[in-house]
Structure formats: structure tokens, C-alpha cells
Coordinates of C-alpha atoms in Angstrom, one line a residue:
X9 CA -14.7 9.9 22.3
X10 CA -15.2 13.4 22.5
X11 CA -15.9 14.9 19.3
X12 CA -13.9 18.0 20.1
X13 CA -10.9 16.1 20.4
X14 CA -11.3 14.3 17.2
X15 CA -12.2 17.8 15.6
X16 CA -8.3 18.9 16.6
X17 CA -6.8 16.1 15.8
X18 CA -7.7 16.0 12.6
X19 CA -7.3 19.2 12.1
X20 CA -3.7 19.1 13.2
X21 CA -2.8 16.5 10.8
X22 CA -4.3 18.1 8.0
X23 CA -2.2 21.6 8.6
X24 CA 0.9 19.5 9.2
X25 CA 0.7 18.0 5.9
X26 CA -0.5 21.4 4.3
X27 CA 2.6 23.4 5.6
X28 CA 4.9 20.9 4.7
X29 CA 3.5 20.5 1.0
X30 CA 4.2 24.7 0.7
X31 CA 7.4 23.9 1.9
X32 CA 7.7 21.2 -0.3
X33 CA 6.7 23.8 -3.0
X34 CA 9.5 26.4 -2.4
X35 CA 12.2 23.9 -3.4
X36 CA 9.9 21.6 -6.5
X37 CA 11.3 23.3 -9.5
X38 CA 12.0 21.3 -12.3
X39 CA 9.9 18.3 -13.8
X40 CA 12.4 15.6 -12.5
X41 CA 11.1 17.4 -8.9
X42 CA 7.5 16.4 -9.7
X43 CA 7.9 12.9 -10.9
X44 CA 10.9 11.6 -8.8
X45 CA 12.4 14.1 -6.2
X46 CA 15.3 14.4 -9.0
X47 CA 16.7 11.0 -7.4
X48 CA 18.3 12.8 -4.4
X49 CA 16.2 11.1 -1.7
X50 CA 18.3 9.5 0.2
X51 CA 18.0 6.0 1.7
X52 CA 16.1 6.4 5.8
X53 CA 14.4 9.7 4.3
X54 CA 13.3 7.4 1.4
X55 CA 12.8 4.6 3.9
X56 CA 10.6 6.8 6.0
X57 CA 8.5 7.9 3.3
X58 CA 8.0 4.3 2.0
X59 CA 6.7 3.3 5.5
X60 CA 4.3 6.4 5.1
X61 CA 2.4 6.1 2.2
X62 CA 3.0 2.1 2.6
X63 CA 1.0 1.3 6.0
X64 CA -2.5 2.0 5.1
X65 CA -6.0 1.6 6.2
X66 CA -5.7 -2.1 6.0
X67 CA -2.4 -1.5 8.2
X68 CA -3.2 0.9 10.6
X69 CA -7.0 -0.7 10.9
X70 CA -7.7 -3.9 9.2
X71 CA -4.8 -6.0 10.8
X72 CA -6.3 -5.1 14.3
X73 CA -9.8 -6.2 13.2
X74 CA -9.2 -9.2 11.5
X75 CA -6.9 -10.8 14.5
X76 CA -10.2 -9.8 16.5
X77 CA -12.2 -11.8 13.8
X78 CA -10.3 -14.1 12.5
X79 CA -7.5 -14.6 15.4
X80 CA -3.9 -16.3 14.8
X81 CA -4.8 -16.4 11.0
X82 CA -4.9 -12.6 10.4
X83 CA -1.0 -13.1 11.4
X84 CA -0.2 -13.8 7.6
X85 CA -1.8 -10.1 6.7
X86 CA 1.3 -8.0 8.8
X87 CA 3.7 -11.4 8.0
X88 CA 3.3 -11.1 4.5
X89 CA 2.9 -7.1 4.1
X90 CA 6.4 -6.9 6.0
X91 CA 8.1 -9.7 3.8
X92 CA 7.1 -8.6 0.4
X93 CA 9.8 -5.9 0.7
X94 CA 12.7 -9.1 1.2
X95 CA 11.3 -9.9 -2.6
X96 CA 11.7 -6.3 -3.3
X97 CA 15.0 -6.3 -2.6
X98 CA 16.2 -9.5 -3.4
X99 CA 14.5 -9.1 -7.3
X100 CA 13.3 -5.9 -8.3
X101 CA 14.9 -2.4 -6.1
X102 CA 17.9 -1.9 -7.6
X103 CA 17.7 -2.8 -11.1
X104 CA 14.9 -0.9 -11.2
X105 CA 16.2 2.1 -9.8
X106 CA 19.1 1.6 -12.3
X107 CA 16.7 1.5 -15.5
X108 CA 16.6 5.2 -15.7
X109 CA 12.6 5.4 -16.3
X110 CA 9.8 7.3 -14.1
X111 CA 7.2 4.9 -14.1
X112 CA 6.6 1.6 -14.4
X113 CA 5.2 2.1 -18.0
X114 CA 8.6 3.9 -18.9
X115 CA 10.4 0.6 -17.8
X116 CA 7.7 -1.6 -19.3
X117 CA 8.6 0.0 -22.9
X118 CA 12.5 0.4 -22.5
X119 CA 12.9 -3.5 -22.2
X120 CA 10.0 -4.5 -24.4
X121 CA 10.5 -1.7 -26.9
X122 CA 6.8 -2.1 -27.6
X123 CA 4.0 1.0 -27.1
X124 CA 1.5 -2.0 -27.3
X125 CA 2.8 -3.1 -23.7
X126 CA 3.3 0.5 -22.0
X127 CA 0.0 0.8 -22.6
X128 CA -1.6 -1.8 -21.2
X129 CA 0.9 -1.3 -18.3
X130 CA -0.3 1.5 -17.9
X131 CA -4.1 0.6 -17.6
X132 CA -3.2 -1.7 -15.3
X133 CA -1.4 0.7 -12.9
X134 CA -4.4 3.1 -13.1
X135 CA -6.7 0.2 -12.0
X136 CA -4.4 -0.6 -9.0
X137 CA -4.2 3.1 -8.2
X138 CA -7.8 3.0 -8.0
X139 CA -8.5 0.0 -6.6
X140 CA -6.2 0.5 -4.0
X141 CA -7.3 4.8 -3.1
X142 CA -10.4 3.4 -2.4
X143 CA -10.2 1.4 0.5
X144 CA -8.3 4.4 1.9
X145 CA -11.7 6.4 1.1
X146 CA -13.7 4.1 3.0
X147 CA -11.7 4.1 5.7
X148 CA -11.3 7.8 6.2
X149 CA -15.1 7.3 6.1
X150 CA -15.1 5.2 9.5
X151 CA -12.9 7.4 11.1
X152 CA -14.6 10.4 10.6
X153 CA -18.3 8.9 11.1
X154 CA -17.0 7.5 14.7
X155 CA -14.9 10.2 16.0
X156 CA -16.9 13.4 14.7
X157 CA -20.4 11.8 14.4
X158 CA -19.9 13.8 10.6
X159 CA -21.2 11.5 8.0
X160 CA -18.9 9.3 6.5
X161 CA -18.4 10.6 2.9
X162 CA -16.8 14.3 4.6
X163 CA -14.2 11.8 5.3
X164 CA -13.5 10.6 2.1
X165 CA -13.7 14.1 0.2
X166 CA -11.6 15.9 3.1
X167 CA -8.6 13.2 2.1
X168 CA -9.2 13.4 -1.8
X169 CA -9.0 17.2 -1.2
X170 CA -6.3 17.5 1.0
X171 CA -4.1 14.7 -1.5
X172 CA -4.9 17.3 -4.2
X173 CA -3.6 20.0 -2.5
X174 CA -0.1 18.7 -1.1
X175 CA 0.3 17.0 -4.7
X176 CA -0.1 19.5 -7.1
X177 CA 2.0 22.2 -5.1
X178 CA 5.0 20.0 -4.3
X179 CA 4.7 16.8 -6.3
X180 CA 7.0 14.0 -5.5
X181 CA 9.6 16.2 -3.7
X182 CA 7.1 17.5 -1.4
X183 CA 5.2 14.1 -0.9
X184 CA 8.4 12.9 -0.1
X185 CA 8.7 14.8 3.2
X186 CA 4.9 14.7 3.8
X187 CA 5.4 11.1 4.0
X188 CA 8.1 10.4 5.9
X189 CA 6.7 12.3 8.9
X190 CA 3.5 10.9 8.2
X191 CA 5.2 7.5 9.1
X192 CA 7.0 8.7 12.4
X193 CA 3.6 9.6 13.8
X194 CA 1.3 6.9 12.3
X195 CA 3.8 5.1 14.9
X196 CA 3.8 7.0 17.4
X197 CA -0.1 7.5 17.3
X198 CA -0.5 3.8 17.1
X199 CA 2.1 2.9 19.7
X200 CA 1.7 5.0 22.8
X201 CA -1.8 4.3 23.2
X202 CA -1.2 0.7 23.4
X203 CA 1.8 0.9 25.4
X204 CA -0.5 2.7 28.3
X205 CA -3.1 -0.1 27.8
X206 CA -0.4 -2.1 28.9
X207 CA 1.0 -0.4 31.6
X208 CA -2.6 -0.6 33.2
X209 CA -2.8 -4.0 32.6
X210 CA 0.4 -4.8 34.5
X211 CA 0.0 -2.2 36.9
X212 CA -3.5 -2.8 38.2
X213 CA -3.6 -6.8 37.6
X214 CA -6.8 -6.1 35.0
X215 CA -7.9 -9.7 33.4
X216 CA -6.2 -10.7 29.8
X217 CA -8.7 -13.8 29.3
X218 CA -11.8 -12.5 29.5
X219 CA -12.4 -12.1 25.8
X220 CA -15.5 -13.7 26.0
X221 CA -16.9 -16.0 22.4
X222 CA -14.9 -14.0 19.9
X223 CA -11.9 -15.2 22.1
X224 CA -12.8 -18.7 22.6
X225 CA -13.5 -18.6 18.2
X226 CA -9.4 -17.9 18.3
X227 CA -9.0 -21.5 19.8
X228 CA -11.0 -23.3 18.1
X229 CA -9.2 -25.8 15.6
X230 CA -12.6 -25.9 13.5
X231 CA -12.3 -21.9 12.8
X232 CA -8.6 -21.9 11.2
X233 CA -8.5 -20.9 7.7
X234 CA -7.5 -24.1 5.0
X235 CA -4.1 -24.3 4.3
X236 CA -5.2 -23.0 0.3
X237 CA -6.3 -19.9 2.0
X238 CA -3.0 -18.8 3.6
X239 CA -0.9 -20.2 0.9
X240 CA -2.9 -18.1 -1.7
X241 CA -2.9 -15.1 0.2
X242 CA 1.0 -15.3 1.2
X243 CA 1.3 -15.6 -2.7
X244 CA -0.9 -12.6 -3.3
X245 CA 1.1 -10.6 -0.6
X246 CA 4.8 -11.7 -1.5
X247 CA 4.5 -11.0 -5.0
X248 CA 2.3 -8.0 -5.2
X249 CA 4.4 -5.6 -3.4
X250 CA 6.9 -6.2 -6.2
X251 CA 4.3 -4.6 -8.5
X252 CA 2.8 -1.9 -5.9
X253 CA 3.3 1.2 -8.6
X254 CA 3.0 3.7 -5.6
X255 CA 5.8 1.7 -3.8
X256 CA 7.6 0.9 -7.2
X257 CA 8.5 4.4 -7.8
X258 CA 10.0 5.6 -5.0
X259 CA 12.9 3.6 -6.1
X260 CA 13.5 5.9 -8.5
X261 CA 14.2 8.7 -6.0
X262 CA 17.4 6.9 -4.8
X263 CA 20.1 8.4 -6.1
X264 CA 21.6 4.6 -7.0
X265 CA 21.0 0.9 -6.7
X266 CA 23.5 0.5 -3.3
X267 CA 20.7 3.4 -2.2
X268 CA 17.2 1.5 -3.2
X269 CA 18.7 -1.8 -1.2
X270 CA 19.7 0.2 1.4
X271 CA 16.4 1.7 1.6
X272 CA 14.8 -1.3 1.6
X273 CA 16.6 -2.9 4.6
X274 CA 15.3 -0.3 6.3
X275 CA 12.3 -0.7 5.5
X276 CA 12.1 -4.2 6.4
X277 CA 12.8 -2.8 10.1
X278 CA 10.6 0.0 10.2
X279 CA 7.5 -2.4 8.8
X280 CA 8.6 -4.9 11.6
X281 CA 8.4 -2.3 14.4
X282 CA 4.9 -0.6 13.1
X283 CA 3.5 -4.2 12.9
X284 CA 4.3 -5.5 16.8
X285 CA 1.4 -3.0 17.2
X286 CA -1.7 -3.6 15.5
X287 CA -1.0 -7.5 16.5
X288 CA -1.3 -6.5 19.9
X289 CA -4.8 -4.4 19.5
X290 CA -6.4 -7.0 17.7
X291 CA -5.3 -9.5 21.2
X292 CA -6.8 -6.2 23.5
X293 CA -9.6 -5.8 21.1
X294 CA -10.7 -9.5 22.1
X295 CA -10.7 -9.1 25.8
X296 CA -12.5 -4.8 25.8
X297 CA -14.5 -4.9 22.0
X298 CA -15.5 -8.4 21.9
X299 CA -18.6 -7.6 20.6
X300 CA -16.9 -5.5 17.3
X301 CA -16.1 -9.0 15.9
X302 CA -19.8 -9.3 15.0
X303 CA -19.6 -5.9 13.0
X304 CA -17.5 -3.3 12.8
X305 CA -14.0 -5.2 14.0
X306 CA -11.9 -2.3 11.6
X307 CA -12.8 0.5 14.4
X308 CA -11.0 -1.4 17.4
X309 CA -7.9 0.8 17.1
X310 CA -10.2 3.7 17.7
X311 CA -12.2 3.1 20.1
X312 CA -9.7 0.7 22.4
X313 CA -8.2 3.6 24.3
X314 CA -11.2 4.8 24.9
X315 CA -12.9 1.5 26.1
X316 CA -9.9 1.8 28.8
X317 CA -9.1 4.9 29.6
X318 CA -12.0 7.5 30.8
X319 CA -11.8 10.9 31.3
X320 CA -9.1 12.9 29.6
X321 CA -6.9 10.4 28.7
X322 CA -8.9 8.6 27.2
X323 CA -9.8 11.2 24.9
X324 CA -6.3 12.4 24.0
X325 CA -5.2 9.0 23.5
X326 CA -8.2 8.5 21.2
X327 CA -7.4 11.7 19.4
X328 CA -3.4 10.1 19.1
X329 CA -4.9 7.3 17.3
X330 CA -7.7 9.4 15.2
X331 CA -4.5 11.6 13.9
X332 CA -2.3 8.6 13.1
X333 CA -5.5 6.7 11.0
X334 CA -6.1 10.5 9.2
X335 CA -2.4 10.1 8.2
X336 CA -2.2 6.9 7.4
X337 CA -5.2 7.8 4.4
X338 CA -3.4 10.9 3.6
X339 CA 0.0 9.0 3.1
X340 CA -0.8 6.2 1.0
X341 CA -3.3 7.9 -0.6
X342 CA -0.3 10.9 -1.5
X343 CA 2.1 8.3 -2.8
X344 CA -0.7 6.2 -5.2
X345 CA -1.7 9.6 -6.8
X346 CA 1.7 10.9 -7.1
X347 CA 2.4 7.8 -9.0
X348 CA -0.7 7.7 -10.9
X349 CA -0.4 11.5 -11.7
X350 CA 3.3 10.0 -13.1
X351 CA 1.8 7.5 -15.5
X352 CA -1.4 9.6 -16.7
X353 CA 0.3 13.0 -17.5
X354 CA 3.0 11.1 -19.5
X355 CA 0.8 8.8 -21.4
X356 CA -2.1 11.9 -22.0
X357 CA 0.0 15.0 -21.3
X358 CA 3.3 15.0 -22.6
X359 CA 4.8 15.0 -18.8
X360 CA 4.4 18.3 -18.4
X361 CA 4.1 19.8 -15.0
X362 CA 0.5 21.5 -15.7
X363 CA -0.5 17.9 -17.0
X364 CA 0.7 16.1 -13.5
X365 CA -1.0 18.9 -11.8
X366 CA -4.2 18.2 -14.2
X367 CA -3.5 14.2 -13.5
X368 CA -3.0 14.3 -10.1
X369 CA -6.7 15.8 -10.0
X370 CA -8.4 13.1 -11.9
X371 CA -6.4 10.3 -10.3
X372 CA -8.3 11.4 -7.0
X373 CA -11.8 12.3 -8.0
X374 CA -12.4 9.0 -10.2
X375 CA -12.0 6.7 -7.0
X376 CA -13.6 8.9 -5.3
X377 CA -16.8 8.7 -7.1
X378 CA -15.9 4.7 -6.6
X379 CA -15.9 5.0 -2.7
X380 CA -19.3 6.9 -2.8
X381 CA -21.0 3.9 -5.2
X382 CA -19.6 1.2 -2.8
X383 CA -19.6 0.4 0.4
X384 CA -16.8 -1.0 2.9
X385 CA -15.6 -3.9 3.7
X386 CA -13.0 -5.4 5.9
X387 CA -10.0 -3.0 5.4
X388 CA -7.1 -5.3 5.3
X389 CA -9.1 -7.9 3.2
X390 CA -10.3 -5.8 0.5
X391 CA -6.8 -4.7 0.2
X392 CA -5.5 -8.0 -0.1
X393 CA -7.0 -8.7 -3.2
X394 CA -5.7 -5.8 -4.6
X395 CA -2.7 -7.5 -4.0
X396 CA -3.8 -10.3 -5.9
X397 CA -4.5 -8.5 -8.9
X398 CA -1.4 -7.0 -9.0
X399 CA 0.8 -10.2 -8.1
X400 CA -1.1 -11.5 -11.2
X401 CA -0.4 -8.9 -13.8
X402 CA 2.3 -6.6 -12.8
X403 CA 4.6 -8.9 -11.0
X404 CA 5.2 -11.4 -13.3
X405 CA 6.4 -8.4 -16.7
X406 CA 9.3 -7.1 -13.3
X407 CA 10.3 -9.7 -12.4
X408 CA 10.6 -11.8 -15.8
X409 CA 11.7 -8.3 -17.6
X410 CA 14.4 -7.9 -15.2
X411 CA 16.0 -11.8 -14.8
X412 CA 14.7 -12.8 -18.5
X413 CA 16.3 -12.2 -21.2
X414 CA 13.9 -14.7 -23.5
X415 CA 10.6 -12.1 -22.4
X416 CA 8.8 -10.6 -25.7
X417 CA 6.1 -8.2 -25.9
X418 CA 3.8 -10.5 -26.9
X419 CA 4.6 -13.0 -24.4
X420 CA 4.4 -9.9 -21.4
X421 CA 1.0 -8.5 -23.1
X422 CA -0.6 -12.6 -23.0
X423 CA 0.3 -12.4 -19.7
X424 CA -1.2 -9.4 -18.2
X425 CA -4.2 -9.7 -20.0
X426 CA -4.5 -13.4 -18.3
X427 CA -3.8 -12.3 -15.1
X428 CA -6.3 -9.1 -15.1
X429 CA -8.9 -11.5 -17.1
X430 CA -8.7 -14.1 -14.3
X431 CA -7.8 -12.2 -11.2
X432 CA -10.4 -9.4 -12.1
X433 CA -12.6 -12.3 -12.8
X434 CA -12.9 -14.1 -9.5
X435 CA -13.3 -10.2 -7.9
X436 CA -16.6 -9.8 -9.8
X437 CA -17.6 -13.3 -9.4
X438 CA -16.8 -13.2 -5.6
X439 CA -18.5 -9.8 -5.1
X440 CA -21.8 -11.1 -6.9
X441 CA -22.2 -14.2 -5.0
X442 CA -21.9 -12.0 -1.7
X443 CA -24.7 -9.7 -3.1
X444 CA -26.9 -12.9 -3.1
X445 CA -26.0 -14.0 -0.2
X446 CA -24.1 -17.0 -1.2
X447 CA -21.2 -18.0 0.3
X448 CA -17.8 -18.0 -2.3
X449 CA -15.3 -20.3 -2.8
X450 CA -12.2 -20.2 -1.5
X451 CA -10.6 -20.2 -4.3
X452 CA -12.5 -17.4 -5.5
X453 CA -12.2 -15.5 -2.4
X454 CA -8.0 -16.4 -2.4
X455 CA -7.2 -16.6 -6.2
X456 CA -3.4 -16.1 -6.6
X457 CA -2.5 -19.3 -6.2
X458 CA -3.8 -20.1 -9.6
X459 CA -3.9 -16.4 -10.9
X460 CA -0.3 -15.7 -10.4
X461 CA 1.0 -19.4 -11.8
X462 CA -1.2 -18.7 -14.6
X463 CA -0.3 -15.3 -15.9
X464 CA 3.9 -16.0 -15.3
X465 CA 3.1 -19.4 -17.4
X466 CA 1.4 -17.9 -20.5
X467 CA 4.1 -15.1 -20.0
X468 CA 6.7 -17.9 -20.7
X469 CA 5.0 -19.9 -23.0
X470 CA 3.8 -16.4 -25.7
X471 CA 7.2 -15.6 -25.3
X472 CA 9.2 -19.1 -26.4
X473 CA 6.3 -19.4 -29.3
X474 CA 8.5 -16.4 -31.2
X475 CA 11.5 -16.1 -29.3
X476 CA 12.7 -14.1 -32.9
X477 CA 10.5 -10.9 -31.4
X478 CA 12.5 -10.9 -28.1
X479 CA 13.9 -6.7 -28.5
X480 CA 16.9 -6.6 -30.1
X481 CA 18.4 -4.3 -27.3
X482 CA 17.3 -6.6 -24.3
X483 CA 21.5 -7.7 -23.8
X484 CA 22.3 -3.9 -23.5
X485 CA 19.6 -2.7 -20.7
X486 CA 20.0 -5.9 -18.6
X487 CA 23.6 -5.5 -18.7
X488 CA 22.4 -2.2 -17.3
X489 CA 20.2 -3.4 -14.8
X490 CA 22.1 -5.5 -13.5
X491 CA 25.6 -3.2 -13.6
X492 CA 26.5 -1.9 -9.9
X493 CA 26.5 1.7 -10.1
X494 CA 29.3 4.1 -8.7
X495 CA 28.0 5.3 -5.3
X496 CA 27.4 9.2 -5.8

């Protein structure tokens, strides 16, 4: 690719999303601007913006490399990232947009009534946040080290800068709109390319089977993953959207609960159309980047057109797909600070808007240091157990503070600390054994499916131990949550 090309295109991304963050400044007024839009986003708006900050690195460039890798298996990565959101709206969007709160942390201590519990909720949503930014650090890395021939770690500062920027001016109302055009051309960027992939492939008869060993590997019955593996991971997947806190709080922008399904309908169809393409560079990637399955299978998105196309448009299709990877870091980057920013200014700084400016800061420059101590892995994978961790802590104080009326702080506290304790264990143990060059255990690399059982059981049990410290308002705010609200 020519580097020129790449230069512009990222370039152009990053004064989109600069002009529209001063826009979104002009009309961000009031605190309830900052932290949730002042619930006026309405449902494909909302929708839109989900999709944006929602399909990440691992979306936009892990899905593609691990079909390359790992072949029909990867399917459960775009399979279960689309069908979280049917959990989302089956048991969490609308009562959760009807509990009245900012941040998960607010909602945590409104049905707990316990400071103990918002505050470890709160640690744990500032350990997603990181956990998850960083991955989108490292992958801003890639981009910029193969398209510019920069060194990685520009990458990775440009995006924490640029995050900063659009955040503090605007905050949630301004990420809102950032977002939701960030999503319209993360699809188109990843969809025209491909389609003109395919047009030559029909048009000039060019071989589909000549994917050489990395294809063959697809075949192979010996290569699948164990039925463990994709059971744990479509657990991890399922149930940790329903505790994404950068996902979680966009459902307080809806105006009311008939809003935050409708929004999430949508969203189900706008996942399902952005994933149809990845799946399909990950098949091209096996018959033009064979060789990227050895090392390196996350950059097939950017370098397929280019592998196929010479000349010209080759390089403006490669600098479609550069822009759409640059916005799909600066998106879900946006929405986890935004939401972090949220829960650290009203834990630290009395939700004022100077502290969310002040959090919104620190939420960026603390995973950045993380992304420059570490290096990265596959995309989508590393992701996915970030998904785990979440499934395991978060997930079970929603869903059983929402449909329980038996939860107790101690009971949701036991629980969260198991999860993060167990979860968070089997990350460190996994990640040592790969630094000596040992090969983990499944069940260490796929833990939910005894991490998530684990932390909803000792949620349960805590919790029927002294059912006398259930919250003695619990009948009146599930009678909320669960009250249809008059459509505005």
C-alpha cells in the first residue's frame, strides 16, 4: 500500500471525528449532556452508535484472521458477538434504561443499597474498560505500522489522543454522533472492498481453492476446536455483552424502555449485516494471504485489497479499509472511555463536568501505558476473554439484580469477587504458561464455563445464607424496572 494513501485516510477519519466532536460541543450543555445525551437519543441514532463503538478491533480485524487460522471455528466469534445483544434484550435493555441511574455503579447501589457493592462495581468496570481499550491500542498499532511504515506505538497515542479530544469537548452527546457515523463507514470501508474482490472473482473466473495448507488445515476434522472450547466461549460471549459497561450505558440515552428494545432490534440487524463481511475476508484471506496464518493473520483485512487489486485501486481500496480499522479504534475506544469517564468522575469527582473532563483523561493514558508494556495478540481472542471476565463478574449482579428479588449485597459482592478471583486467575495463569512456552489448558484458555457457573452460584448461595439483608426497598425498584413506561 502506498503510504500516501494511508497518510489521507487516516487523516480524514481523524478530522471527521474532530469536527463532529466541536459540533457535538455547541449543543453539550448540561451534565446529563455529558453522561447520557440527556436520554434523547433516539432508537436507529442510538442503534447506529451502538454498532460504532461496539465492532472493534477484534470485529473489524480479528474475525477475519482467526477464520484464516482457525477456519469454520472462528464462526462462534461474529455468532456469538451478534447474539449477545438477543440476551440484551430479552434480560437486561429495558429495565435498565428504566432504573434511572448513569452507570452501572449507580444501578448496582440503587438495588443493593450498599456503597460496599458500588464500589467494587465500580473497580470492576474500570478493569474492563482497560482491559478492553487495550486491544484497541494494539491494534491501531498494526494498522499504522503496515500502512504508514510509522512505528506502531504513533498508532496507539494518535487514538488515546484523538479519544481525549472528542470526549472531553462533547462528552456523551457528541460521542453519540461521532459513533454512529463511525459505524456507517466502518461498513462501508469494510464492505466495498470485498464486494470488488468479488466482482473480479466472478468476472474473470480467478481460482477460489487454491488456499494452499492453511486451507487444507480448515478441513481437517483433527484441527476443530473440542466441543468445551466453543461451549465456553459462546458462554463468555452470550453473557458478557450483558455486562459490556461501554455498551451498558448507552441504554440510558433512550428516552424509554419501548426505546432501548427498539434499539436493540436494530442492532441485532446492523451486527448481522457488518458480520457477512469479515466471514468472507477470512475465506479470501485463505486463497491470496495464506501465508498470514503463520503470523500476522489480524492484517488480512488490510492488505487483501491490495493482494488483488494493483495500481490505483488497489490503493484506494486499501486506504477504504485503513479508514474503517482507524474508526473502528476510535469508536469503541470513544464509548469505553465515555463510560469509564462516567463511573471515575462520580465515584472521585462528585460528577462534575471538570471531573469527567479530568476522568476521561486518565481513563485513556492508564491503558495506554498498558498497550506500550505488552504486546499483541490475536485481536478477536484477546478480546474474548475480556468477555469472559465480565460474563463472570458483571453479568451475574444484572441479571440476578434485575429478575431476583432474593439478591443481597453480600450475596452480589461473594460473587464478583469469585468471578474476578477465578476469571482473572486463569488470565494470569494462561499468560504465564505462554511466556514459558507451555502449552495451556483449555480450560484455562476458555474459562467461563466454570467461571460464570461459579460466580452466579456463590451469588445465590451468599445471598439465601441471610436472606434478612435482602434491601428493604428491592419490591419498589423492581416494580420499577419492570413497569412499562409511557412512550414520550
Amino acid at each position: 500500500m502506498n503510504p500516501a494513501t494511508g497518510y489521507a485516510a487516516l487523516a480524514a477519519v481523524t478530522a471527521v471525528t474532530l469536527l463532529i466532536g466541536v459540533y457535538g460541543l455547541r449543543i453539550s450543555r448540561t451534565t446529563g449532556d455529558f453522561y447520557v445525551a440527556s436520554r434523547t437519543v433516539r432508537p436507529w441514532w442510538n442503534a447506529s452508535a451502538i454498532g460504532g463503538e461496539y465492532l472493534s478491533a477484534a470485529s473489524f480485524l480479528g474475525v477475519a484472521g482467526l477464520i484464516l487460522v482457525s477456519g469454520v471455528d472462528a464462526l462462534w466469534f461474529p455468532i456469538g458477538y451478534t447474539a449477545g445483544y438477543l440476551m440484551l434484550l430479552l434480560f437486561v435493555a429495558a429495565p435498565l434504561r428504566r432504573s434511572g441511574a448513569y452507570t452501572v455503579p449507580d444501578f448496582a447501589q440503587a438495588r443493593l443499597e450498599s456503597i460496599a457493592v458500588r464500589r467494587i462495581t465500580s473497580l470492576l468496570v474500570i478493569a474492563v474498560g482497560w482491559l478492553y481499550i487495550v486491544p484497541q491500542l494494539h491494534g491501531a498499532a498494526l494498522t499504522i505500522r503496515i500502512t504508514t511504515g510509522l512505528p506502531g506505538w504513533v498508532g496507539s497515542v494518535a487514538v488515546a489522543v484523538i479519544v481525549c479530544l472528542s470526549v472531553v469537548t462533547g462528552g456523551m452527546r457528541s460521542i453519540t454522533f461521532v459513533q454512529a457515523f463511525q459505524y456507517w463507514l466502518k461498513l462501508a470501508a469494510i464492505a466495498v472492498p470485498v464486494l470488488f474482490v468479488l466482482f473480479r472473482l466472478s468476472s474473470e473466473g480467478l481460482p477460489w481453492t487454491n488456499g494452499g495448507a492453511a486451507f487444507e488445515a480448515a478441513l481437517n476434522p483433527e484441527t476443530h476446536a473440542s466441543l468445551y472450547r466453543n461451549i465456553s466461549l459462546s458462554i463468555a460471549l452470550l453473557c458478557g455483552t450483558l455486562g459490556l459497561p461501554h455498551v451498558l450505558v448507552r441504554f440510558y440515552t433512550n428516552p424509554d424502555g419501548v426505546s432501548a428494545r427498539r434499539t436493540t432490534l436494530i442492532v441485532l440487524g446492523l451486527l448481522s449485516l457488518f458480520y457477512v463481511f469479515p466471514i468472507i475476508y477470512g475465506v479470501l484471506g485463505r486463497i491470496y494471504t495464506p501465508e498470514l496464518a503463520a503470523g500476522g493473520a489480524d492484517s488480512t483485512v488490510l492488505l487483501l485489497p491490495g493482494r488483488v487489486f494493483d495500481g490505483a485501486l488497489g490503493d484506494l481500496l486499501s486506504a477504504l479499509v485503513t479508514a474503517g480499522a482507524f474508526a473502528a479504534f476510535l469508536s469503541t475506544t470513544s464509548g469505553l472511555v465515555v463510560s469509564l469517564a462516567g463511573v471515575v468522575s462520580q465515584e472521585f469527582f462528585r460528577g462534575s463536568v471538570s471531573g469527567f473532563r479530568l476522568s476521561a483523561v486518565l481513563a485513556a493514558a492508564v491503558p495506554l501505558g498498558l498497550a506500550a508494556l505488552t504486546s499483541s495478540q490475536a485481536l478477536a481472542g484477546s478480546v474474548g476473554m475480556v468477555f469472559a471476565f465480565t460474563a463472570s463478574t458483571l453479568c451475574p449482579l444484572l441479571v440476578l439484580g434485575i429478575w431476583w428479588r432474593g439478591l443481597t449485597a453480600p450475596g452480589a459482592v461473594a460473587g464478583m469477587v469469585t468471578g474476578a478471583a477465578l476469571c482473572g486467575g486463569a488470565m494470569v495463569s494462561g499468560g504465564l504458561l505462554s511466556t514459558m512456552d507451555r502449552v495451556s489448558p483449555v480450560w484455562l484458555e476458555q474459562p467461563a464455563a466454570w467461571t460464570v457457573p461459579a460466580a452466579f452460584a456463590v451469588t445465590v448461595a451468599v445471598s439465601r445464607l441471610r436472606p434478612d439483608l435482602a434491601p428493604s426497598g428491592a419490591a419498589k425498584i423492581l416494580a420499577r424496572l419492570h413497569t412499562p413506561e409511557p412512550r414520550r
